[in-house]
mmCIF file of N, CA and C in Angstrom:
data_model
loop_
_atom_site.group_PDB
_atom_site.id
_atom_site.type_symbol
_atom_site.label_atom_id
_atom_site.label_comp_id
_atom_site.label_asym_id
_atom_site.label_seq_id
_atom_site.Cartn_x
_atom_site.Cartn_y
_atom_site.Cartn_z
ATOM 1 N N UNK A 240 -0.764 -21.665 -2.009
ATOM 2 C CA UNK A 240 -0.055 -20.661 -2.763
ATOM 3 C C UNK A 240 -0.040 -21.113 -4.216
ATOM 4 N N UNK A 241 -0.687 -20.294 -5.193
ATOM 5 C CA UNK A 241 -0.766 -20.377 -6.755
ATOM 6 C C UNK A 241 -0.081 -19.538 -7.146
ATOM 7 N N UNK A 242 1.030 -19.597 -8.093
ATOM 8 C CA UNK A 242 1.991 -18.829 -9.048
ATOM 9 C C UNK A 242 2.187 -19.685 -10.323
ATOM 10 N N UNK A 243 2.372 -18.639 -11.264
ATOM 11 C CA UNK A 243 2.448 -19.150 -12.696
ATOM 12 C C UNK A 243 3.763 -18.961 -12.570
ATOM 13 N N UNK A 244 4.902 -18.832 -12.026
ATOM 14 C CA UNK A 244 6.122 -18.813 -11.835
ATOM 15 C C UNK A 244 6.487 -19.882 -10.388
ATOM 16 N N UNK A 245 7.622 -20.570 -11.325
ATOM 17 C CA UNK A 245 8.276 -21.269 -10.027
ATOM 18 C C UNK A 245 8.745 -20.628 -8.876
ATOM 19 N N UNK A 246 8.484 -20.908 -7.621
ATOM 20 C CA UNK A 246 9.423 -20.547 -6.417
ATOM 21 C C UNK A 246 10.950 -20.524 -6.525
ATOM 22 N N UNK A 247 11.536 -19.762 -6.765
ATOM 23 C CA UNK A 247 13.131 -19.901 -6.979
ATOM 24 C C UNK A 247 13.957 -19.803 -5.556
ATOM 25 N N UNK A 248 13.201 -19.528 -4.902
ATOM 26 C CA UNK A 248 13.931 -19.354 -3.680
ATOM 27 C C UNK A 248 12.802 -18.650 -1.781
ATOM 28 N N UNK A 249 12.810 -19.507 -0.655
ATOM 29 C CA UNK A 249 12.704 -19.711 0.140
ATOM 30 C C UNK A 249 13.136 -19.065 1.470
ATOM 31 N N UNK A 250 12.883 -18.319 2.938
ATOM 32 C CA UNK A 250 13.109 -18.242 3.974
ATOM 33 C C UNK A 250 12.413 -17.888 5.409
ATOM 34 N N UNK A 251 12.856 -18.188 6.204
ATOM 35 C CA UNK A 251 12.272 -18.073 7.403
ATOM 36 C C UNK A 251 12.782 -17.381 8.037
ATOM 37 N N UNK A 252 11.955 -16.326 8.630
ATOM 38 C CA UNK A 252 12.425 -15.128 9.310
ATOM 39 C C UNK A 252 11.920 -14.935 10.663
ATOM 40 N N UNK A 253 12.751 -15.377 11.723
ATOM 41 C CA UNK A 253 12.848 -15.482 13.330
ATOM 42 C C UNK A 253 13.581 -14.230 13.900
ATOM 43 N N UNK A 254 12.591 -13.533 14.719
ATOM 44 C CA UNK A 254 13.175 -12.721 15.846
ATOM 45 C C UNK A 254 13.411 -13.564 17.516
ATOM 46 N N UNK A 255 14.474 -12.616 17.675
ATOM 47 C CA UNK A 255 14.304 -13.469 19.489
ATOM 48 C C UNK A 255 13.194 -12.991 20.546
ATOM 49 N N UNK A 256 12.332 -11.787 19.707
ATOM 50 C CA UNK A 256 11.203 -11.297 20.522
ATOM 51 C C UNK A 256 10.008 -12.580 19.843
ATOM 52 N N UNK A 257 10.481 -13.151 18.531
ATOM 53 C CA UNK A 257 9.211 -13.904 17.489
ATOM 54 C C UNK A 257 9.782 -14.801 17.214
ATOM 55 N N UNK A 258 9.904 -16.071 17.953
ATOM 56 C CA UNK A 258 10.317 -17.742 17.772
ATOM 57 C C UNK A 258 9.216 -18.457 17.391
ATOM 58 N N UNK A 259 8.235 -18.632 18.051
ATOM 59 C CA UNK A 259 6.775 -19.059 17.806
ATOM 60 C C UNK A 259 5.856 -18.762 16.466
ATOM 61 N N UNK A 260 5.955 -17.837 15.895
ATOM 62 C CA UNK A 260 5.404 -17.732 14.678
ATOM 63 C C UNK A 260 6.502 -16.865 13.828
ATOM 64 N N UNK A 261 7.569 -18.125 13.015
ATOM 65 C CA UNK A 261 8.039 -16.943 12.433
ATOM 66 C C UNK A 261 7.459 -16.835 10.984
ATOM 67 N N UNK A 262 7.968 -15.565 10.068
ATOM 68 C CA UNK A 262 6.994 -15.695 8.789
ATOM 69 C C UNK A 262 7.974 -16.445 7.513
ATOM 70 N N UNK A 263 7.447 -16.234 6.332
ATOM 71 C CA UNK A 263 8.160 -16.715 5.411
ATOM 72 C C UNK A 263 7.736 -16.102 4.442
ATOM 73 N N UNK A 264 8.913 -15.822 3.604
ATOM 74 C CA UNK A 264 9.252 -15.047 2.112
ATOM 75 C C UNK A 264 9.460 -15.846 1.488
ATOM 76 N N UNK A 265 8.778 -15.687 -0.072
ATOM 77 C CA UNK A 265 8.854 -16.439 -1.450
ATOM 78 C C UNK A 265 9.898 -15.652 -2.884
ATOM 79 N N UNK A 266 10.462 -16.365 -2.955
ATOM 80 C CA UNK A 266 10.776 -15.247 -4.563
ATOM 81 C C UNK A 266 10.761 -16.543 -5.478
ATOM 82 N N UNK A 267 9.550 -15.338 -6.884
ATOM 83 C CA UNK A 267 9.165 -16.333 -7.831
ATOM 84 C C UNK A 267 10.389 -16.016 -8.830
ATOM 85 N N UNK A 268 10.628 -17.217 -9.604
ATOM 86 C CA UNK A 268 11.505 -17.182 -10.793
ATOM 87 C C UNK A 268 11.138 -15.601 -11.623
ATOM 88 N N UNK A 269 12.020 -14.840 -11.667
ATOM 89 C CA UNK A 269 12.261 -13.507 -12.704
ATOM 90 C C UNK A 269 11.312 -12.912 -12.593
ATOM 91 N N UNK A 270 11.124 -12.689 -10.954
ATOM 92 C CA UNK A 270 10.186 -12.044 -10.118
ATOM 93 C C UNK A 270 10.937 -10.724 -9.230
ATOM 94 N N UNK A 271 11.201 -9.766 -9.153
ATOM 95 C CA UNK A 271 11.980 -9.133 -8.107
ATOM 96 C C UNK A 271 11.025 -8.409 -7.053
ATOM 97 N N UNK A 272 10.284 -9.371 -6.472
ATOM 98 C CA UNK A 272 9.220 -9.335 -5.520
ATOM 99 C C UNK A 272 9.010 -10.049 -4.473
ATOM 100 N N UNK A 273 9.855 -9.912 -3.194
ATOM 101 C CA UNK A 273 9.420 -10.811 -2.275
ATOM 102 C C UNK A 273 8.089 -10.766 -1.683
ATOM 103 N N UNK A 274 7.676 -12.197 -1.399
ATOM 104 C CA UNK A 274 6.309 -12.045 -1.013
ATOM 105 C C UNK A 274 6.388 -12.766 0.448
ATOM 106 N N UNK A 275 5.945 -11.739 1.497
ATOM 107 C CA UNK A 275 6.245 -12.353 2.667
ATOM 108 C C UNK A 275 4.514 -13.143 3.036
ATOM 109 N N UNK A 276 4.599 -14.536 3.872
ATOM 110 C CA UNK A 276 3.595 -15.365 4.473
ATOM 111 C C UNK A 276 3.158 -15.255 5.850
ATOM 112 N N UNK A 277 2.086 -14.133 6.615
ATOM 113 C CA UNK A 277 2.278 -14.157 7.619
ATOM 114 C C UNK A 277 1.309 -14.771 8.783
ATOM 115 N N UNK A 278 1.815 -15.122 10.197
ATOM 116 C CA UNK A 278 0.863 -15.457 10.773
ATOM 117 C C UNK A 278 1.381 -15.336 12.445
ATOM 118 N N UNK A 279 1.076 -13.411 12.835
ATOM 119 C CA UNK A 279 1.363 -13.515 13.770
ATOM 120 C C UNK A 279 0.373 -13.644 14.999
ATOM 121 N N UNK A 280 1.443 -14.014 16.743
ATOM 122 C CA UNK A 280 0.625 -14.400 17.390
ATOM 123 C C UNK A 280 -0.479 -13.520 18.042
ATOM 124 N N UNK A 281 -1.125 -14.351 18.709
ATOM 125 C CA UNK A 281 -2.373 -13.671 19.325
ATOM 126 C C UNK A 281 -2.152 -12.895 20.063
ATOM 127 N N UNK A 282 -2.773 -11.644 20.268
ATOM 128 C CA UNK A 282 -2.699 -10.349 21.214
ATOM 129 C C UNK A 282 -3.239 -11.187 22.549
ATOM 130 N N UNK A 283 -4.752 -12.427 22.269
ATOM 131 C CA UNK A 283 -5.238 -12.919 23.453
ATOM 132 C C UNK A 283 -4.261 -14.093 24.437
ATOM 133 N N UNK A 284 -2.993 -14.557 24.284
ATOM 134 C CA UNK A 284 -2.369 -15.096 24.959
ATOM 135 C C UNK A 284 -1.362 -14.576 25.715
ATOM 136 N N UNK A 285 -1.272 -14.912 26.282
ATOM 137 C CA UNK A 285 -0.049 -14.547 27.569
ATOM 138 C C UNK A 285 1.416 -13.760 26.738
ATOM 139 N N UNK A 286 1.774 -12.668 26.813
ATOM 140 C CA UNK A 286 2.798 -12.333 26.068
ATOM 141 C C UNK A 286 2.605 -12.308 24.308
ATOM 142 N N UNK A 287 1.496 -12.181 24.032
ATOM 143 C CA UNK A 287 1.452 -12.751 22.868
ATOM 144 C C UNK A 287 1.475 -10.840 22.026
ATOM 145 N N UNK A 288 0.693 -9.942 22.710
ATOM 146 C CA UNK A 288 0.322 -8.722 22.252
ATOM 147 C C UNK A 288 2.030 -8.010 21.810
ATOM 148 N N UNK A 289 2.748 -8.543 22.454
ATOM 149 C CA UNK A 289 4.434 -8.117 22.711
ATOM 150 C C UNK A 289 5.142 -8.336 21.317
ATOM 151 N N UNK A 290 4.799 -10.000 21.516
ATOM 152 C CA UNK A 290 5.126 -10.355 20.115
ATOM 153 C C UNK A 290 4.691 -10.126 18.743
ATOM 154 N N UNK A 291 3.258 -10.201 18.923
ATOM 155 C CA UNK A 291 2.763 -9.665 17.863
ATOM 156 C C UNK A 291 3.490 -8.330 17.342
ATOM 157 N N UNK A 292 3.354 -7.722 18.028
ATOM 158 C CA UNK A 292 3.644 -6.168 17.889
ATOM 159 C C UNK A 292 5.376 -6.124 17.132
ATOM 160 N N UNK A 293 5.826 -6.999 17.762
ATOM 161 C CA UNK A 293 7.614 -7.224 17.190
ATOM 162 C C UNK A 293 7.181 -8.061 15.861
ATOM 163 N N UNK A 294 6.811 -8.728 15.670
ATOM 164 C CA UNK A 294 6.413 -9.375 14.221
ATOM 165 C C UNK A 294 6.451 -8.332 12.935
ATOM 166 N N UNK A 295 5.252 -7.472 13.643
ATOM 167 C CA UNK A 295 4.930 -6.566 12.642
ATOM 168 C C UNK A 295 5.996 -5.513 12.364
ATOM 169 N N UNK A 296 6.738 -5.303 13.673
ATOM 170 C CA UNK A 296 7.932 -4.079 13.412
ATOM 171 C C UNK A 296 9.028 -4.995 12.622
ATOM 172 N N UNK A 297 9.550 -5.890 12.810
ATOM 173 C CA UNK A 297 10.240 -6.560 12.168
ATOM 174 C C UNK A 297 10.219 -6.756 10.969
ATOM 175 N N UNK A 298 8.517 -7.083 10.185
ATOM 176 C CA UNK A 298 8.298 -7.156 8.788
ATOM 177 C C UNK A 298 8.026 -5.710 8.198
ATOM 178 N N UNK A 299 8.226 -4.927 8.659
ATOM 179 C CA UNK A 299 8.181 -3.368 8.386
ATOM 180 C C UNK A 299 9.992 -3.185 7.890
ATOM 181 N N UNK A 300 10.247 -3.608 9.216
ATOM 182 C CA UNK A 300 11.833 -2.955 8.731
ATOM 183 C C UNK A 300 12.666 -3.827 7.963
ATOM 184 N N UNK A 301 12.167 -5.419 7.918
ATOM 185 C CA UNK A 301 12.549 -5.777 6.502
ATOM 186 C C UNK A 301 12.493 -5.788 4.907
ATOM 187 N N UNK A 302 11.514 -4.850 5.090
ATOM 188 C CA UNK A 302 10.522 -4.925 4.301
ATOM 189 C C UNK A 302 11.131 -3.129 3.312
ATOM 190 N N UNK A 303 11.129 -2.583 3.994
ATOM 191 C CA UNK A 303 11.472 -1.218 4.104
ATOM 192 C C UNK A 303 12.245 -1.142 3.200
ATOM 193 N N UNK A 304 14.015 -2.338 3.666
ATOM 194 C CA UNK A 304 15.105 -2.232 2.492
ATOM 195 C C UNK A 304 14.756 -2.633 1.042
ATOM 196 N N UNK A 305 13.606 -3.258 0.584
ATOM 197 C CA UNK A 305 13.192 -3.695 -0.468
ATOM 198 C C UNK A 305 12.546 -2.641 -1.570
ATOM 199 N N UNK A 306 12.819 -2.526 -2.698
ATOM 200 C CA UNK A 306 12.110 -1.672 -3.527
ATOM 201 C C UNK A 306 10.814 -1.927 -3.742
ATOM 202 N N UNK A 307 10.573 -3.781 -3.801
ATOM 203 C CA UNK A 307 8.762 -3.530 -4.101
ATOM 204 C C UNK A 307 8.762 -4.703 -3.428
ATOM 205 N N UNK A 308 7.522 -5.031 -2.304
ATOM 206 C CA UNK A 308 7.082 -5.991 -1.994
ATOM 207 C C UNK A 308 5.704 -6.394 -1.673
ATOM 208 N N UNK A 309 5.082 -7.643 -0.886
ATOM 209 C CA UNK A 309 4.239 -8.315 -0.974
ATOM 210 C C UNK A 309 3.926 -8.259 0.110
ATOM 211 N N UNK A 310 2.723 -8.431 0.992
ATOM 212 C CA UNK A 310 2.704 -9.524 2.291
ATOM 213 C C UNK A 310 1.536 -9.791 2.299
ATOM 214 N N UNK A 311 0.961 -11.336 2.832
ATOM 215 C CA UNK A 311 -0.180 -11.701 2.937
ATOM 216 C C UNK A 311 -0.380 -12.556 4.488
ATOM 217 N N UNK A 312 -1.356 -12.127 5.150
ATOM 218 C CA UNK A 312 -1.612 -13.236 6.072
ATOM 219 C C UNK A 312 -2.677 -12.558 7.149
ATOM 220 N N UNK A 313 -2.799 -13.464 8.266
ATOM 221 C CA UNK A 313 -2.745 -13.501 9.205
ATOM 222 C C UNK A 313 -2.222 -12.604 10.495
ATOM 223 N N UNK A 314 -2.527 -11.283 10.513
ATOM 224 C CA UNK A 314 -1.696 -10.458 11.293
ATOM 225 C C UNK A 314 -2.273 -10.222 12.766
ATOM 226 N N UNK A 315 -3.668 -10.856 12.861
ATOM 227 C CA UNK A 315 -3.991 -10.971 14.246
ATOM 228 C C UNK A 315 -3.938 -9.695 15.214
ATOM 229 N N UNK A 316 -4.450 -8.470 13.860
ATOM 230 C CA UNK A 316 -4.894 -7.591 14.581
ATOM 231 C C UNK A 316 -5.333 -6.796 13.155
ATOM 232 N N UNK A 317 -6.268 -5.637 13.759
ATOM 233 C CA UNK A 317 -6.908 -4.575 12.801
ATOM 234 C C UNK A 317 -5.550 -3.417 12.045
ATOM 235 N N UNK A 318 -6.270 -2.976 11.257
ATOM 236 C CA UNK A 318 -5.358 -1.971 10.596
ATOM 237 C C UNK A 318 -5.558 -0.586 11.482
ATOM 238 N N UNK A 319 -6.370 -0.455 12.275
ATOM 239 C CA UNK A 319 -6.133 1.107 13.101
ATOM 240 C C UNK A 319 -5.748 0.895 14.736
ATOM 241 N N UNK A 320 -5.166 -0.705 14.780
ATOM 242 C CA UNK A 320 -4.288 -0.904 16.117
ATOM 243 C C UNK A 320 -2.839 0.054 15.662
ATOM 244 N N UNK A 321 -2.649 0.830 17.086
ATOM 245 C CA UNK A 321 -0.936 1.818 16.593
ATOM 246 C C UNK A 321 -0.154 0.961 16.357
ATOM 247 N N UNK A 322 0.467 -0.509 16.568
ATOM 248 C CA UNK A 322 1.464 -1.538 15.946
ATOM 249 C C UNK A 322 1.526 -1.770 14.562
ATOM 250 N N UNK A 323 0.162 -1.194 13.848
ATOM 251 C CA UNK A 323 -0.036 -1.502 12.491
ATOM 252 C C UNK A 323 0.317 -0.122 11.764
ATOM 253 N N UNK A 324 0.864 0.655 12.569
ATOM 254 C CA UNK A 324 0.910 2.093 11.664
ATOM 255 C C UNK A 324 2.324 1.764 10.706
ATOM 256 N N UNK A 325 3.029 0.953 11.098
ATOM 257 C CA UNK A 325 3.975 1.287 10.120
ATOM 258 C C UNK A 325 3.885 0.327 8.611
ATOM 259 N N UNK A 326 2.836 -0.478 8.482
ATOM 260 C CA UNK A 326 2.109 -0.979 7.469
ATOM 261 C C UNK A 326 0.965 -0.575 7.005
ATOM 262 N N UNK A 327 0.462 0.615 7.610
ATOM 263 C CA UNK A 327 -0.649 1.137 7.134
ATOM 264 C C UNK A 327 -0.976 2.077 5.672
ATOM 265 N N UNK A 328 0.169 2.354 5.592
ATOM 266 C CA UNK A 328 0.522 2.968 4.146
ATOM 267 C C UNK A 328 0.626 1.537 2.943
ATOM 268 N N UNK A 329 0.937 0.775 3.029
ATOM 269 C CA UNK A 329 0.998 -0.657 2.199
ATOM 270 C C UNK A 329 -0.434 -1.297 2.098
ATOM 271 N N UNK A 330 -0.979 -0.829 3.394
ATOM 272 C CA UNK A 330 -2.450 -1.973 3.469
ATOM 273 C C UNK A 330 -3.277 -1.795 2.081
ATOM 274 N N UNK A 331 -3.918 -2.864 1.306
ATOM 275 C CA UNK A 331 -4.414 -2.601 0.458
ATOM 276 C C UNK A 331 -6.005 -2.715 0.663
ATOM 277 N N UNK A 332 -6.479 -2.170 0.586
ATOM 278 C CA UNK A 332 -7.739 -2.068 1.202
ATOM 279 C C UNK A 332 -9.453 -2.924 0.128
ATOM 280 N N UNK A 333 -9.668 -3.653 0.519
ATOM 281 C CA UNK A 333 -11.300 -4.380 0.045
ATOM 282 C C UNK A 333 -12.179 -3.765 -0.436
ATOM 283 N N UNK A 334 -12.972 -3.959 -1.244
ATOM 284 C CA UNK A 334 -14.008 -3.020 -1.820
ATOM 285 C C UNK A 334 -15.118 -2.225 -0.734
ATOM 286 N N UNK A 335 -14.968 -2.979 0.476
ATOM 287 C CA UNK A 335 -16.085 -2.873 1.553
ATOM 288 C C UNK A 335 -14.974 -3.212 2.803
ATOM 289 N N UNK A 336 -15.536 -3.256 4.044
ATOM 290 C CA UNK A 336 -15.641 -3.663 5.442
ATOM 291 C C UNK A 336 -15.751 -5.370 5.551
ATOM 292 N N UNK A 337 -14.919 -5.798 5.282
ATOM 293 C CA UNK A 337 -14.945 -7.649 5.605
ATOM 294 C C UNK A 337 -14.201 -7.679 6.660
ATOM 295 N N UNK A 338 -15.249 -8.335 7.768
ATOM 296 C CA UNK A 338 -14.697 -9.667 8.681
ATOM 297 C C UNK A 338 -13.722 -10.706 8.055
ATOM 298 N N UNK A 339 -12.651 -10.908 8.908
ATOM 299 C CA UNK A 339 -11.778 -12.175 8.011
ATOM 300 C C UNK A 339 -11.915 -13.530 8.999
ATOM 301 N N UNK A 340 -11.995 -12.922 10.267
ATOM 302 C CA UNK A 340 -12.036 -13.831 11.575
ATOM 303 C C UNK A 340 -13.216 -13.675 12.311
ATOM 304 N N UNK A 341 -13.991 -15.118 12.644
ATOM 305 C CA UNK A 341 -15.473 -15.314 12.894
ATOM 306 C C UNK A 341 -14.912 -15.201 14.596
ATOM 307 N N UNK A 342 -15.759 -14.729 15.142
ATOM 308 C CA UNK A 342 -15.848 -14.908 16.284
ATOM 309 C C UNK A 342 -16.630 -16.034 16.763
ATOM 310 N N UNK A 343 -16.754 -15.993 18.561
ATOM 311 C CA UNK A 343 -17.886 -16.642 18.875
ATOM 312 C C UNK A 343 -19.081 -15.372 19.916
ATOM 313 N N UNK A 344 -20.216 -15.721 19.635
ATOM 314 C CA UNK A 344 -20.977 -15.760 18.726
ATOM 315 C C UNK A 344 -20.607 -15.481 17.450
ATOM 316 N N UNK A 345 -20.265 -16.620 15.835
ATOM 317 C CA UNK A 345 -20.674 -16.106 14.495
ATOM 318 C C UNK A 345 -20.789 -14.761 13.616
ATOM 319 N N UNK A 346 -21.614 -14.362 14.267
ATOM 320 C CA UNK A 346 -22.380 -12.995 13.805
ATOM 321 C C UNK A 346 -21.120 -11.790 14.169
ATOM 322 N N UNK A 347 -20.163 -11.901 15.035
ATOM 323 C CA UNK A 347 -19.443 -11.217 15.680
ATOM 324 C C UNK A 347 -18.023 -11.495 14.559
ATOM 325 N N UNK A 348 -16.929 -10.317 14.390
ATOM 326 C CA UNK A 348 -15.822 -10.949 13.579
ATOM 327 C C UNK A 348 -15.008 -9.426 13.866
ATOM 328 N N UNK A 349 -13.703 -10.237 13.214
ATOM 329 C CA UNK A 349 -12.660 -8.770 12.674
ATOM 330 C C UNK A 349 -12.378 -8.832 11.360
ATOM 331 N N UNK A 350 -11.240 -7.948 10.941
ATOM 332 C CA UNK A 350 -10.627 -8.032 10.022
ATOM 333 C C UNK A 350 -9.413 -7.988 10.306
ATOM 334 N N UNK A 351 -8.807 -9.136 10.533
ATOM 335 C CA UNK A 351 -7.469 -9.445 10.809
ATOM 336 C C UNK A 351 -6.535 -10.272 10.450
ATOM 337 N N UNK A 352 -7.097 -10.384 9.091
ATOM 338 C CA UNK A 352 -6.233 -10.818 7.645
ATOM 339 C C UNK A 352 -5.840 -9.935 6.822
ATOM 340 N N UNK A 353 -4.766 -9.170 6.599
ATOM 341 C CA UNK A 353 -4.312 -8.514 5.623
ATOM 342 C C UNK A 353 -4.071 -8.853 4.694
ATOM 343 N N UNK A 354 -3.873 -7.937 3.215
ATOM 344 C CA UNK A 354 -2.786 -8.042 2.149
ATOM 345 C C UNK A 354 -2.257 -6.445 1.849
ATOM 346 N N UNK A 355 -1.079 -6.589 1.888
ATOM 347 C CA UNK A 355 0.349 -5.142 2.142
ATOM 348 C C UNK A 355 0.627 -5.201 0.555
ATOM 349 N N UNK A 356 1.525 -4.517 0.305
ATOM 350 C CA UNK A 356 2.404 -4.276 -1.420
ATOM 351 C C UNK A 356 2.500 -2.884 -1.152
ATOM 352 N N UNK A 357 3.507 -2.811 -1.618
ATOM 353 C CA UNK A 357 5.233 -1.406 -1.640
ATOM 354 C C UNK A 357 3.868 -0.711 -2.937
ATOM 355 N N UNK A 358 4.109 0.484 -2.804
ATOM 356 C CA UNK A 358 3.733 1.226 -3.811
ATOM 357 C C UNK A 358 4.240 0.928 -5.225
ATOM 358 N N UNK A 359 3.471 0.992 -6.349
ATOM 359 C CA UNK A 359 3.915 0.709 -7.683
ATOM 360 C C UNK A 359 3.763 -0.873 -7.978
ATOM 361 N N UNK A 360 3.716 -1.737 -7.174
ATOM 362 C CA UNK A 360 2.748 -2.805 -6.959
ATOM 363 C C UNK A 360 1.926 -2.886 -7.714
ATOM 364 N N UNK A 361 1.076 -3.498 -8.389
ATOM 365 C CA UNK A 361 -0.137 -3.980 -9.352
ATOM 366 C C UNK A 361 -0.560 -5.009 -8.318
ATOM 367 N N UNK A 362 -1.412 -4.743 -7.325
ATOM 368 C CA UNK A 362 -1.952 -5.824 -6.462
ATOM 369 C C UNK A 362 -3.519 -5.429 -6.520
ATOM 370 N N UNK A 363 -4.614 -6.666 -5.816
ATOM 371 C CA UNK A 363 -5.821 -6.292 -5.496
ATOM 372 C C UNK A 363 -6.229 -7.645 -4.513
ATOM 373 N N UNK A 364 -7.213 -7.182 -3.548
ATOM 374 C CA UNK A 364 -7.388 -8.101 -2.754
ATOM 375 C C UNK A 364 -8.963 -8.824 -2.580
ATOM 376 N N UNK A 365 -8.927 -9.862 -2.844
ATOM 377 C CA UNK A 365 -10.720 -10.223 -2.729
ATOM 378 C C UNK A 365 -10.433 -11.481 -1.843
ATOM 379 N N UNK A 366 -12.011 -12.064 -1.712
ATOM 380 C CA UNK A 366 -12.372 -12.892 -0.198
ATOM 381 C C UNK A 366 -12.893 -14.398 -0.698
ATOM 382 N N UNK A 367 -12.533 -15.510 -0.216
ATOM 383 C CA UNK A 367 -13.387 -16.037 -0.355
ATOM 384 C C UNK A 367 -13.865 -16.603 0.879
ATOM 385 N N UNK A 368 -14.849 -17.759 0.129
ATOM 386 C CA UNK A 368 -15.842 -17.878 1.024
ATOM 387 C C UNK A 368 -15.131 -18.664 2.621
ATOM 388 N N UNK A 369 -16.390 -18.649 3.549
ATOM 389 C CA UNK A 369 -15.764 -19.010 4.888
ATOM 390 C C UNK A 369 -16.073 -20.870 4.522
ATOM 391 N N UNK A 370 -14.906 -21.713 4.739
ATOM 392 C CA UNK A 370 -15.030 -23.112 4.746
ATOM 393 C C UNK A 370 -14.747 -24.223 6.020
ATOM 394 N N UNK A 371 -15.059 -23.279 7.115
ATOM 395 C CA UNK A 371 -14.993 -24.383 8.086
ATOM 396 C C UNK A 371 -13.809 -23.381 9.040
ATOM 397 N N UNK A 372 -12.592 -22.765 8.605
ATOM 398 C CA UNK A 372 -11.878 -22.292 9.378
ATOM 399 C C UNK A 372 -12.597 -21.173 10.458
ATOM 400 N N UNK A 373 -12.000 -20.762 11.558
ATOM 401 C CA UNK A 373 -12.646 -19.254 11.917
ATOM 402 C C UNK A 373 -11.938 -18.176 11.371
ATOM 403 N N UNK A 374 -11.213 -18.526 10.332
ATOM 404 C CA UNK A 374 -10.850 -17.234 9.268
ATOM 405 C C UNK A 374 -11.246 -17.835 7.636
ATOM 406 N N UNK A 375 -11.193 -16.293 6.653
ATOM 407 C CA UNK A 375 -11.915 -16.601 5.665
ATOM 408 C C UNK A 375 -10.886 -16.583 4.597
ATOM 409 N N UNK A 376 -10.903 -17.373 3.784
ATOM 410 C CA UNK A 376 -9.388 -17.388 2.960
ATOM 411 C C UNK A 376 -9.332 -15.846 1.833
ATOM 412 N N UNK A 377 -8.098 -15.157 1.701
ATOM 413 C CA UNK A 377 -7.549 -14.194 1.797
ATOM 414 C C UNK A 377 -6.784 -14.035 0.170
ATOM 415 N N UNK A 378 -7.346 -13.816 -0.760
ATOM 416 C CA UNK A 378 -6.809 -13.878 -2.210
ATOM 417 C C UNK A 378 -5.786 -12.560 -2.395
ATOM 418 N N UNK A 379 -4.745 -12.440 -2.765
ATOM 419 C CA UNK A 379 -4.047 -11.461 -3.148
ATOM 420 C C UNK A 379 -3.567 -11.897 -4.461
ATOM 421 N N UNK A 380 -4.451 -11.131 -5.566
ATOM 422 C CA UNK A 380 -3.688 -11.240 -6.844
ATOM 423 C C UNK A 380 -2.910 -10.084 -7.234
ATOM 424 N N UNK A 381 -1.492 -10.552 -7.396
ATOM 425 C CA UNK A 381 -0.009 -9.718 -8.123
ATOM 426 C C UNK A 381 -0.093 -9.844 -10.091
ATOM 427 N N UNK A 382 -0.082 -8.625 -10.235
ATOM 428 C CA UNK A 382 0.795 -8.524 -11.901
ATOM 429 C C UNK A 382 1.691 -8.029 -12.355
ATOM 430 N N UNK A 383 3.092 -9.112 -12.390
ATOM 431 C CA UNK A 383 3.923 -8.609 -12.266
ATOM 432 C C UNK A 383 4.014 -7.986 -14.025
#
């Protein structure tokens, strides 16, 4: 995480449906922008599609009371799964169709790294390159 503003403040946000991955919000110094960190669980594990799905409703309806916000991560699913409809208006969308997560076989992937922002937002989202992870790191630049 790069900011030309200090972190002024920190939290972790746990549901009792979402113990296992909870997310985390940033607020930069004389910033009135929370920026939530996300990384929910896998649809492919046992109970995991449940949670996921509560992750995302959860950062929707926290998200909701806020006048302008952020989110970046890891959401471990596509933008035209129905769990994602209530962030689908926020999704900020890539110049193109990027894979974020390599499959196996390689050649095979999704896009199941987002970046969200509240309307009136000054956001844009670009990619970089793949370095070893099976996801591809996920740039969201803000002007505030």
């Amino acid at each position: 995480i790069l900011s030309r503003r200090p972190v002024a403040a920190e939290s972790t946000h746990e549901t009792h449906d979402f113990i296992r991955r909870p997310y985390a919000v940033l607020r930069l110094e004389g910033v009135d922008l929370p920026l939530a960190f996300v990384h929910a669980a896998s649809s492919a594990w046992p109970g995991g599609l449940k949670k996921r799905d509560a992750a995302i409703e959860h950062l929707a309806g926290r998200m909701a009371g806020e006048p302008r916000w952020a989110a970046v991560g890891d959401f471990n699913t596509t933008r035209w799964v129905p769990a994602f409809e209530a962030l689908r208006r926020f999704h900020i969308r890539p110049p193109f169709f990027r894979r974020t997560w390599r499959a196996v076989p390689p050649i095979y992937g999704l896009p199941l790294d987002h970046a969200l922002a509240s309307p009136g937002v000054a956001a844009e989202v670009s990619f970089g390159p793949w370095n070893g992870s099976d996801h591809r790191p996920l740039v969201l630049k803000l002007s505030a």
